[in-house]
Amino acid sequence: MARSTRESILTAAAELMRSRGYAAVAMKDVAAASGAPIGSLYHHFPGGKLQIAREALVNAGVAYGQLIPTLMAPHDDLGVAIEAAFGQAAEDMAATGFANMCPVASVAAETADTVPELRETTAGIFTGWLDGGADYFRSRGLAPDAARDLIVALVGALEGAFVLARTLRSTEPLLVAGRALADGHRGVPLTAQPRLPLDDVANASS
Amino acid sequence: MARSTRESILTAAAELMRSRGYAAVAMKDVAAASGAPIGSLYHHFPGGKLQIAREALVNAGVAYGQLIPTLMAPHDDLGVAIEAAFGQAAEDMAATGFANMCPVASVAAETADTVPELRETTAGIFTGWLDGGADYFRSRGLAPDAARDLIVALVGALEGAFVLARTLRSTEPLLVAGRALADGHRGVPLTAQPRLPLDDVANASS
DNA sequence: GTCTATACCATGATAGAC
DNA sequence: GTCTATCATGGTATAGAC
């Protein structure tokens, strides 16, 4: 998966932030989890912890940005697609012992008021998801405004349900959120169109 | 507002956790914000930082648990009530410069995998919200299962939209989430019944 | 590019005078 | 019950040998 030292540091950091957020992750932990000694972290990332976090979040953000279109792809009814996507998320979460699937929201909630660089980074990732998702739904036949509202509601409901599910150790919040959102969209057709969404998230790894 | 030293410590801690989460809040900061010296924190809370966090979260959780019923109270159409509640949340958030309204979700996301005592505390708070909210909606005429699903979807959508709104510094996620959830419930009547929901959150200040 | 040793600082927590 | 001084620890980051 991650071959170079640089990559293994980033994946280790993303993994740790996924379950601990930002402040509670120590450089020592990243070093141990990646197998690289502390000095190597600062060799590859002169910007220190902040730079590692930003790059790790952007990487994870791009990966998760593909997720919603991927889950929607096999369906041609919007309501069915939404419910299936949340059902899949619930299965994944239960299978991983209720570890959060994505570090972006945790770090965003923790640092939006205190670490401007991380707020900007997470905001860029969210914006990429929303723009990419809206483009995707438009490419499958939805009206521009409907596509935008749908992806905003979807991402918000998903992130909120994740927090509840993780804390309560239950899939109920994900399943209920999926049903609630699906109810408003049953019978809406998704046209077949294999266009991939763009990922214009990357503006943090400079 | 908070007169005793104990109370001022708890409100200061809740305020700090609201914007920084748990790990990034230092006891020194709580002391400074509350006006009490460090020694007093440990005098009133022998359990240290963890005890302060738990009690502060429970206090904040009870307060926020009142919020949804309060916002729903003046309406008699469920769809209208939902949209108004999210609109009110959006206004409050914009008015406070996009500071998160509630420390529970931030701390829950950050500590669900790492600090068992805080996961239990936040889970208890969430459970109180869900049980209390379901009771409230039942008291206003909804079927038991519908009431439960509604409050789960509502709390999840609200928490997720908060994270997005705070990070993007925009009210759009709250407004869109409110509209999306309201759409499935327009025309559903809320019966007039002035019963207050129970708060059975408290099991952490032992 | 890898790795160790270490500087320097902030942290949670305590002891004990008042 | 209030407040100060301080401890031990763990944090980020750096220096410099290899």
Coordinates of C-alpha atoms (C1' of nucleotides) in Angstrom, one line a residue:
Chain A
M1 CA 0.0 0.0 0.0
A2 CA 2.4 2.7 1.2
R3 CA 5.9 2.0 -0.1
S4 CA 8.0 5.2 0.4
T5 CA 8.8 6.5 3.8
R6 CA 6.9 9.7 3.0
E7 CA 3.8 7.8 2.1
S8 CA 3.9 5.5 5.1
I9 CA 4.2 8.6 7.4
L10 CA 1.1 10.1 5.8
T11 CA -1.0 7.0 6.0
A12 CA 0.1 6.4 9.6
A13 CA -0.9 10.0 10.4
A14 CA -4.2 9.7 8.7
E15 CA -5.0 6.5 10.5
L16 CA -4.1 8.0 13.9
M17 CA -6.1 11.2 13.3
R18 CA -9.0 9.0 12.3
S19 CA -9.4 7.8 15.8
R20 CA -7.8 10.5 17.9
G21 CA -8.2 13.8 16.0
Y22 CA -5.3 16.2 15.8
A23 CA -4.1 17.4 19.2
A24 CA -4.1 14.0 20.7
V25 CA -1.8 12.6 18.1
A26 CA 1.9 12.8 19.0
M27 CA 4.7 12.9 16.6
K28 CA 6.2 10.0 18.5
D29 CA 3.1 8.0 17.7
V30 CA 3.3 8.8 14.0
A31 CA 6.9 7.7 14.1
A32 CA 6.2 4.5 15.8
A33 CA 3.2 3.7 13.6
S34 CA 5.0 4.5 10.4
G35 CA 8.2 2.7 11.3
A36 CA 10.2 5.9 10.6
P37 CA 12.3 7.5 13.3
I38 CA 11.4 11.0 14.5
G39 CA 14.1 12.7 12.5
S40 CA 12.8 11.3 9.3
L41 CA 9.4 13.0 9.9
Y42 CA 11.1 16.4 10.0
H43 CA 13.3 15.5 7.1
H44 CA 10.4 14.8 4.8
F45 CA 8.0 17.4 6.4
P46 CA 10.0 20.4 7.5
G47 CA 6.7 22.0 8.4
G48 CA 6.4 19.5 11.2
K49 CA 3.1 18.2 12.6
L50 CA 1.0 20.7 10.9
Q51 CA 2.3 19.9 7.4
I52 CA 2.0 16.2 8.0
A53 CA -1.6 16.7 9.1
R54 CA -2.5 18.8 6.2
E55 CA -1.1 16.4 3.6
A56 CA -2.5 13.4 5.3
L57 CA -6.0 15.0 5.4
V58 CA -5.8 16.0 1.7
N59 CA -4.9 12.5 0.8
A60 CA -7.6 11.0 2.8
G61 CA -10.1 13.6 1.6
V62 CA -9.4 12.7 -2.1
A63 CA -9.9 9.0 -1.3
Y64 CA -13.2 9.6 0.5
G65 CA -14.4 12.0 -2.1
Q66 CA -14.6 9.1 -4.5
L67 CA -16.7 7.1 -2.1
I68 CA -20.2 8.7 -2.6
P69 CA -20.1 8.5 -6.4
T70 CA -18.8 4.9 -6.2
L71 CA -21.6 3.9 -3.9
M72 CA -24.2 5.6 -6.1
A73 CA -22.9 4.3 -9.4
P74 CA -24.7 0.9 -9.6
H75 CA -28.1 2.3 -9.0
D76 CA -30.6 4.1 -11.2
D77 CA -33.1 5.2 -8.6
L78 CA -31.9 8.0 -6.3
G79 CA -33.8 6.9 -3.3
V80 CA -32.6 3.4 -3.5
A81 CA -29.1 4.6 -4.1
I82 CA -29.1 6.8 -1.0
E83 CA -30.4 4.1 1.2
A84 CA -27.9 1.6 -0.2
A85 CA -25.0 4.1 0.4
F86 CA -25.9 4.6 4.0
G87 CA -26.4 0.9 4.5
Q88 CA -23.0 0.2 3.1
A89 CA -21.5 2.8 5.4
A90 CA -23.2 1.2 8.3
E91 CA -21.8 -2.3 7.4
D92 CA -18.3 -0.9 7.0
M93 CA -18.5 0.8 10.3
A94 CA -19.8 -2.2 12.1
A95 CA -17.1 -4.4 10.5
T96 CA -14.3 -2.1 11.6
G97 CA -15.6 -2.1 15.2
F98 CA -17.1 1.4 14.9
A99 CA -13.9 3.2 14.1
N100 CA -14.7 6.4 12.2
M101 CA -14.3 6.1 8.5
C102 CA -12.8 9.5 7.9
P103 CA -10.4 11.8 9.8
V104 CA -11.5 15.0 8.1
A105 CA -14.7 15.7 10.1
S106 CA -13.0 15.0 13.5
V107 CA -10.1 17.3 12.8
A108 CA -12.4 19.9 11.4
A109 CA -14.6 20.0 14.4
E110 CA -11.6 20.2 16.7
T111 CA -9.6 22.9 15.0
A112 CA -12.1 25.1 13.1
D113 CA -11.7 27.8 15.7
T114 CA -8.1 27.4 16.7
V115 CA -5.8 26.3 13.9
P116 CA -6.5 28.4 10.8
E117 CA -4.3 26.3 8.5
L118 CA -6.3 23.2 9.4
R119 CA -9.6 25.0 9.0
E120 CA -8.6 26.0 5.6
T121 CA -7.4 22.6 4.7
T122 CA -10.6 20.8 5.9
A123 CA -12.7 23.5 4.3
G124 CA -11.0 22.9 1.0
I125 CA -11.6 19.2 1.3
F126 CA -15.3 19.7 2.1
T127 CA -15.6 22.1 -0.8
G128 CA -14.1 19.5 -3.1
W129 CA -16.5 16.9 -1.9
L130 CA -19.5 19.2 -2.4
D131 CA -18.4 20.5 -5.8
G132 CA -17.4 17.1 -7.0
G133 CA -20.6 15.5 -5.7
A134 CA -22.8 18.1 -7.2
D135 CA -21.1 17.6 -10.6
Y136 CA -21.6 13.9 -10.3
F137 CA -25.3 14.2 -9.6
R138 CA -25.7 16.7 -12.5
S139 CA -23.9 14.2 -14.7
R140 CA -26.6 11.7 -13.8
G141 CA -29.4 13.9 -14.7
L142 CA -30.3 16.0 -11.7
A143 CA -31.0 19.8 -12.0
P144 CA -28.1 22.0 -10.8
D145 CA -29.7 23.3 -7.7
A146 CA -31.2 19.9 -6.7
A147 CA -27.8 18.3 -7.2
R148 CA -26.1 20.8 -5.0
D149 CA -28.7 20.6 -2.2
L150 CA -28.6 16.8 -2.3
I151 CA -24.8 16.5 -1.9
V152 CA -24.8 19.1 0.9
A153 CA -27.6 17.2 2.8
L154 CA -25.9 13.9 2.1
V155 CA -22.4 14.8 3.4
G156 CA -23.9 16.6 6.4
A157 CA -26.1 13.7 7.3
L158 CA -23.4 11.2 6.8
E159 CA -20.9 13.0 9.0
G160 CA -23.4 13.6 11.8
A161 CA -24.6 10.0 11.7
F162 CA -20.9 8.8 11.9
V163 CA -20.4 10.7 15.1
L164 CA -23.6 9.3 16.7
A165 CA -22.9 5.7 15.4
R166 CA -19.3 5.8 16.6
T167 CA -20.2 7.1 20.0
L168 CA -23.3 4.9 20.6
R169 CA -21.6 1.9 18.9
S170 CA -24.7 1.3 16.8
T171 CA -25.6 1.4 13.2
E172 CA -29.0 2.8 13.9
P173 CA -28.1 6.5 13.2
L174 CA -26.6 5.6 9.8
L175 CA -29.6 3.5 8.7
V176 CA -32.1 6.0 10.0
A177 CA -30.4 8.9 8.3
G178 CA -30.2 7.0 5.0
R179 CA -33.9 6.2 5.2
A180 CA -34.9 9.8 6.1
L181 CA -32.9 11.2 3.2
A182 CA -34.0 8.5 0.8
D183 CA -37.7 9.1 1.5
G184 CA -37.6 12.5 -0.2
H185 CA -36.0 11.1 -3.3
R186 CA -37.7 7.8 -4.1
G187 CA -38.6 7.4 -7.7
V188 CA -36.2 10.1 -8.9
P189 CA -34.3 8.5 -11.8
L190 CA -30.5 8.5 -12.2
T191 CA -29.5 8.6 -15.8
A192 CA -26.6 6.3 -16.9
Q193 CA -23.5 8.4 -17.5
P194 CA -20.1 7.0 -16.6
R195 CA -18.4 10.4 -16.2
L196 CA -16.1 10.7 -13.2
P197 CA -16.2 13.7 -10.9
L198 CA -13.2 16.0 -10.7
D199 CA -11.1 16.2 -7.6
D200 CA -10.0 19.8 -7.2
V201 CA -9.2 19.5 -3.5
A202 CA -5.4 19.8 -3.8
N203 CA -4.2 23.2 -2.7
A204 CA -2.5 22.3 0.6
S205 CA 0.6 20.3 -0.4
S206 CA 2.7 23.2 -1.5
Chain B
M1 CA -24.8 33.1 35.4
A2 CA -22.2 31.0 37.3
R3 CA -21.7 32.2 40.8
S4 CA -19.8 29.4 42.7
T5 CA -16.2 28.6 41.9
R6 CA -17.3 25.1 41.0
E7 CA -19.8 26.3 38.5
S8 CA -17.5 28.9 36.9
I9 CA -14.9 26.1 36.4
L10 CA -17.5 23.9 34.6
T11 CA -18.8 26.7 32.4
A12 CA -15.3 27.7 31.5
A13 CA -14.4 24.2 30.6
A14 CA -17.5 23.7 28.5
E15 CA -16.8 26.9 26.7
L16 CA -13.3 25.9 25.9
M17 CA -14.2 22.4 24.8
R18 CA -16.8 23.9 22.5
S19 CA -14.1 25.4 20.4
R20 CA -11.1 23.2 21.0
G21 CA -12.3 19.7 21.9
Y22 CA -10.8 17.8 24.8
A23 CA -7.1 17.2 24.2
A24 CA -6.3 20.8 23.2
V25 CA -7.8 22.3 26.4
A26 CA -5.2 22.7 29.1
M27 CA -6.0 22.9 32.8
K28 CA -4.1 26.2 32.8
D29 CA -6.6 27.6 30.3
V30 CA -9.5 26.4 32.3
A31 CA -8.0 28.1 35.4
A32 CA -7.4 31.3 33.5
A33 CA -10.9 31.4 31.9
S34 CA -12.7 30.6 35.2
G35 CA -10.6 32.9 37.3
A36 CA -9.8 30.1 39.7
P37 CA -6.2 29.1 40.4
I38 CA -5.0 25.7 39.4
G39 CA -5.1 24.3 42.9
S40 CA -8.8 25.1 43.1
L41 CA -9.5 23.0 40.1
Y42 CA -8.1 19.9 41.8
H43 CA -9.7 20.8 45.1
H44 CA -13.2 20.8 43.6
F45 CA -12.5 18.1 41.1
P46 CA -10.1 15.5 42.5
G47 CA -10.6 13.5 39.3
G48 CA -8.7 16.2 37.5
K49 CA -9.2 17.1 33.8
L50 CA -11.3 14.0 33.1
Q51 CA -13.8 14.7 35.8
I52 CA -14.1 18.3 34.9
A53 CA -14.8 17.4 31.2
R54 CA -17.4 14.8 32.2
E55 CA -19.4 17.1 34.4
A56 CA -19.1 20.0 32.0
L57 CA -20.3 17.9 29.1
V58 CA -23.3 16.6 31.2
N59 CA -24.2 20.1 32.1
A60 CA -24.0 21.3 28.5
G61 CA -25.8 18.2 27.3
V62 CA -28.8 18.8 29.5
A63 CA -29.0 22.4 28.4
Y64 CA -28.8 21.5 24.7
G65 CA -31.3 18.7 25.2
Q66 CA -34.0 21.3 25.9
L67 CA -33.2 23.0 22.6
I68 CA -35.0 20.9 20.1
P69 CA -38.3 20.7 22.0
T70 CA -38.1 24.4 22.7
L71 CA -37.6 25.2 19.0
M72 CA -40.4 22.8 18.0
A73 CA -42.9 24.1 20.6
P74 CA -44.4 27.1 18.8
H75 CA -45.3 25.1 15.6
D76 CA -48.1 22.7 14.8
D77 CA -46.8 21.5 11.4
L78 CA -43.8 19.1 11.6
G79 CA -42.2 20.2 8.4
V80 CA -42.5 23.9 9.3
A81 CA -41.2 23.2 12.7
I82 CA -38.1 21.3 11.4
E83 CA -37.2 24.0 8.9
A84 CA -37.7 26.7 11.5
A85 CA -35.5 24.9 14.0
F86 CA -32.6 24.6 11.5
G87 CA -33.1 28.2 10.4
Q88 CA -32.8 29.3 14.1
A89 CA -29.7 27.2 14.5
A90 CA -28.2 28.8 11.4
E91 CA -29.0 32.3 12.7
D92 CA -27.4 31.6 16.1
M93 CA -24.3 30.2 14.4
A94 CA -23.9 33.1 12.1
A95 CA -24.5 35.5 15.0
T96 CA -21.7 33.9 17.1
G97 CA -19.2 34.0 14.3
F98 CA -19.6 30.3 13.5
A99 CA -18.5 29.0 16.8
N100 CA -20.0 25.5 17.4
M101 CA -23.0 25.6 19.6
C102 CA -22.3 22.4 21.4
P103 CA -19.1 20.7 22.8
V104 CA -20.6 17.2 23.0
A105 CA -20.2 16.2 19.4
S106 CA -16.6 17.6 19.1
V107 CA -15.5 15.7 22.2
A108 CA -17.3 12.6 21.2
A109 CA -15.7 12.5 17.7
E110 CA -12.3 13.0 19.2
T111 CA -12.4 10.5 22.1
A112 CA -14.8 7.7 21.1
D113 CA -11.9 5.4 20.5
T114 CA -9.4 6.5 23.0
V115 CA -11.0 7.7 26.3
P116 CA -13.6 5.2 27.4
E117 CA -14.9 7.4 30.2
L118 CA -15.7 10.2 27.7
R119 CA -17.2 7.9 25.2
E120 CA -19.5 6.6 27.9
T121 CA -20.4 10.2 29.0
T122 CA -21.1 11.5 25.5
A123 CA -23.0 8.3 24.7
G124 CA -25.2 8.9 27.8
I125 CA -25.8 12.5 26.7
F126 CA -26.8 11.4 23.1
T127 CA -29.0 8.7 24.5
G128 CA -30.7 11.3 26.7
W129 CA -31.3 13.5 23.7
L130 CA -32.7 10.7 21.6
D131 CA -35.0 9.3 24.4
G132 CA -36.1 12.7 25.5
G133 CA -36.7 13.8 21.9
A134 CA -38.6 10.7 21.0
D135 CA -40.8 11.1 24.1
Y136 CA -41.4 14.7 23.1
F137 CA -42.5 13.9 19.6
R138 CA -44.8 11.1 20.9
S139 CA -46.3 13.6 23.3
R140 CA -47.1 15.7 20.3
G141 CA -48.9 13.0 18.5
L142 CA -46.3 11.0 16.5
A143 CA -46.3 7.2 16.4
P144 CA -43.6 5.7 18.6
D145 CA -41.4 4.4 15.7
A146 CA -41.8 7.6 13.7
A147 CA -40.9 9.7 16.7
R148 CA -37.7 7.7 17.3
D149 CA -36.6 7.8 13.7
L150 CA -37.3 11.5 13.5
I151 CA -35.2 12.5 16.5
V152 CA -32.3 10.2 15.4
A153 CA -32.3 11.8 11.9
L154 CA -32.7 15.3 13.4
V155 CA -29.8 15.1 15.8
G156 CA -27.6 13.4 13.3
A157 CA -28.3 16.0 10.6
L158 CA -27.9 18.8 13.0
E159 CA -24.5 17.7 14.3
G160 CA -23.2 17.0 10.8
A161 CA -24.4 20.3 9.4
F162 CA -22.8 22.1 12.4
V163 CA -19.4 20.7 11.5
L164 CA -19.8 21.7 7.8
A165 CA -21.1 25.1 8.7
R166 CA -18.4 25.8 11.2
T167 CA -15.6 24.7 8.9
L168 CA -17.0 26.4 5.7
R169 CA -18.2 29.4 7.7
S170 CA -21.5 29.3 5.9
T171 CA -25.1 28.7 7.0
E172 CA -25.8 26.8 3.8
P173 CA -25.4 23.3 5.3
L174 CA -27.8 24.0 8.2
L175 CA -30.4 25.5 5.9
V176 CA -30.1 22.8 3.3
A177 CA -30.3 20.0 6.0
G178 CA -33.4 21.6 7.5
R179 CA -35.1 21.8 4.1
A180 CA -34.1 18.2 3.2
L181 CA -35.5 16.8 6.5
A182 CA -38.6 19.0 6.4
D183 CA -39.5 17.9 2.9
G184 CA -40.4 14.4 4.2
H185 CA -42.6 15.8 6.9
R186 CA -44.6 18.6 5.6
G187 CA -48.3 18.5 6.4
V188 CA -47.7 16.2 9.4
P189 CA -49.6 17.7 12.3
L190 CA -48.2 18.3 15.8
T191 CA -50.8 18.1 18.5
A192 CA -50.8 20.7 21.2
Q193 CA -49.5 19.1 24.4
P194 CA -47.4 21.1 26.8
R195 CA -45.7 18.1 28.4
L196 CA -41.9 18.6 29.1
P197 CA -39.4 15.9 28.1
L198 CA -37.5 14.1 30.8
D199 CA -33.8 14.5 31.2
D200 CA -32.3 11.2 32.3
V201 CA -28.8 12.1 31.2
A202 CA -27.1 12.3 34.6
N203 CA -25.1 9.3 35.4
A204 CA -21.6 10.7 35.1
S205 CA -21.1 13.0 38.1
S206 CA -20.7 10.2 40.6
Chain C
dG1 C1' 18.1 9.8 3.5
dT2 C1' 18.3 7.4 8.2
dC3 C1' 18.5 7.5 12.9
dT4 C1' 19.9 9.0 18.0
dA5 C1' 20.4 12.1 21.5
dT6 C1' 18.8 16.0 23.3
dA7 C1' 17.1 20.9 24.0
dC8 C1' 13.3 23.3 25.4
dC9 C1' 8.7 23.9 26.6
dA10 C1' 3.9 22.8 28.0
dT11 C1' 1.3 19.6 30.2
dG12 C1' -1.4 17.3 34.3
dA13 C1' -0.9 16.9 38.8
dT14 C1' 0.7 17.7 43.8
dA15 C1' 2.3 19.8 48.3
dG16 C1' 1.6 22.8 51.5
dA17 C1' 1.4 27.7 53.2
dC18 C1' -2.3 30.7 54.1
Chain D
dG1 C1' -11.5 26.8 50.5
dT2 C1' -7.7 29.7 48.1
dC3 C1' -3.6 30.2 45.9
dT4 C1' 1.7 29.5 44.7
dA5 C1' 5.6 26.9 43.8
dT6 C1' 7.1 22.9 42.0
dC7 C1' 7.5 18.0 40.2
dA8 C1' 7.6 14.5 36.8
dT9 C1' 6.3 13.6 32.3
dG10 C1' 5.6 13.9 27.7
dG11 C1' 5.3 17.2 23.9
dT12 C1' 7.5 19.4 19.4
dA13 C1' 11.4 20.3 17.2
dT14 C1' 16.5 20.3 16.3
dA15 C1' 21.5 19.0 15.8
dG16 C1' 24.5 16.3 13.9
dA17 C1' 26.7 11.6 13.4
dC18 C1' 26.3 8.0 10.1

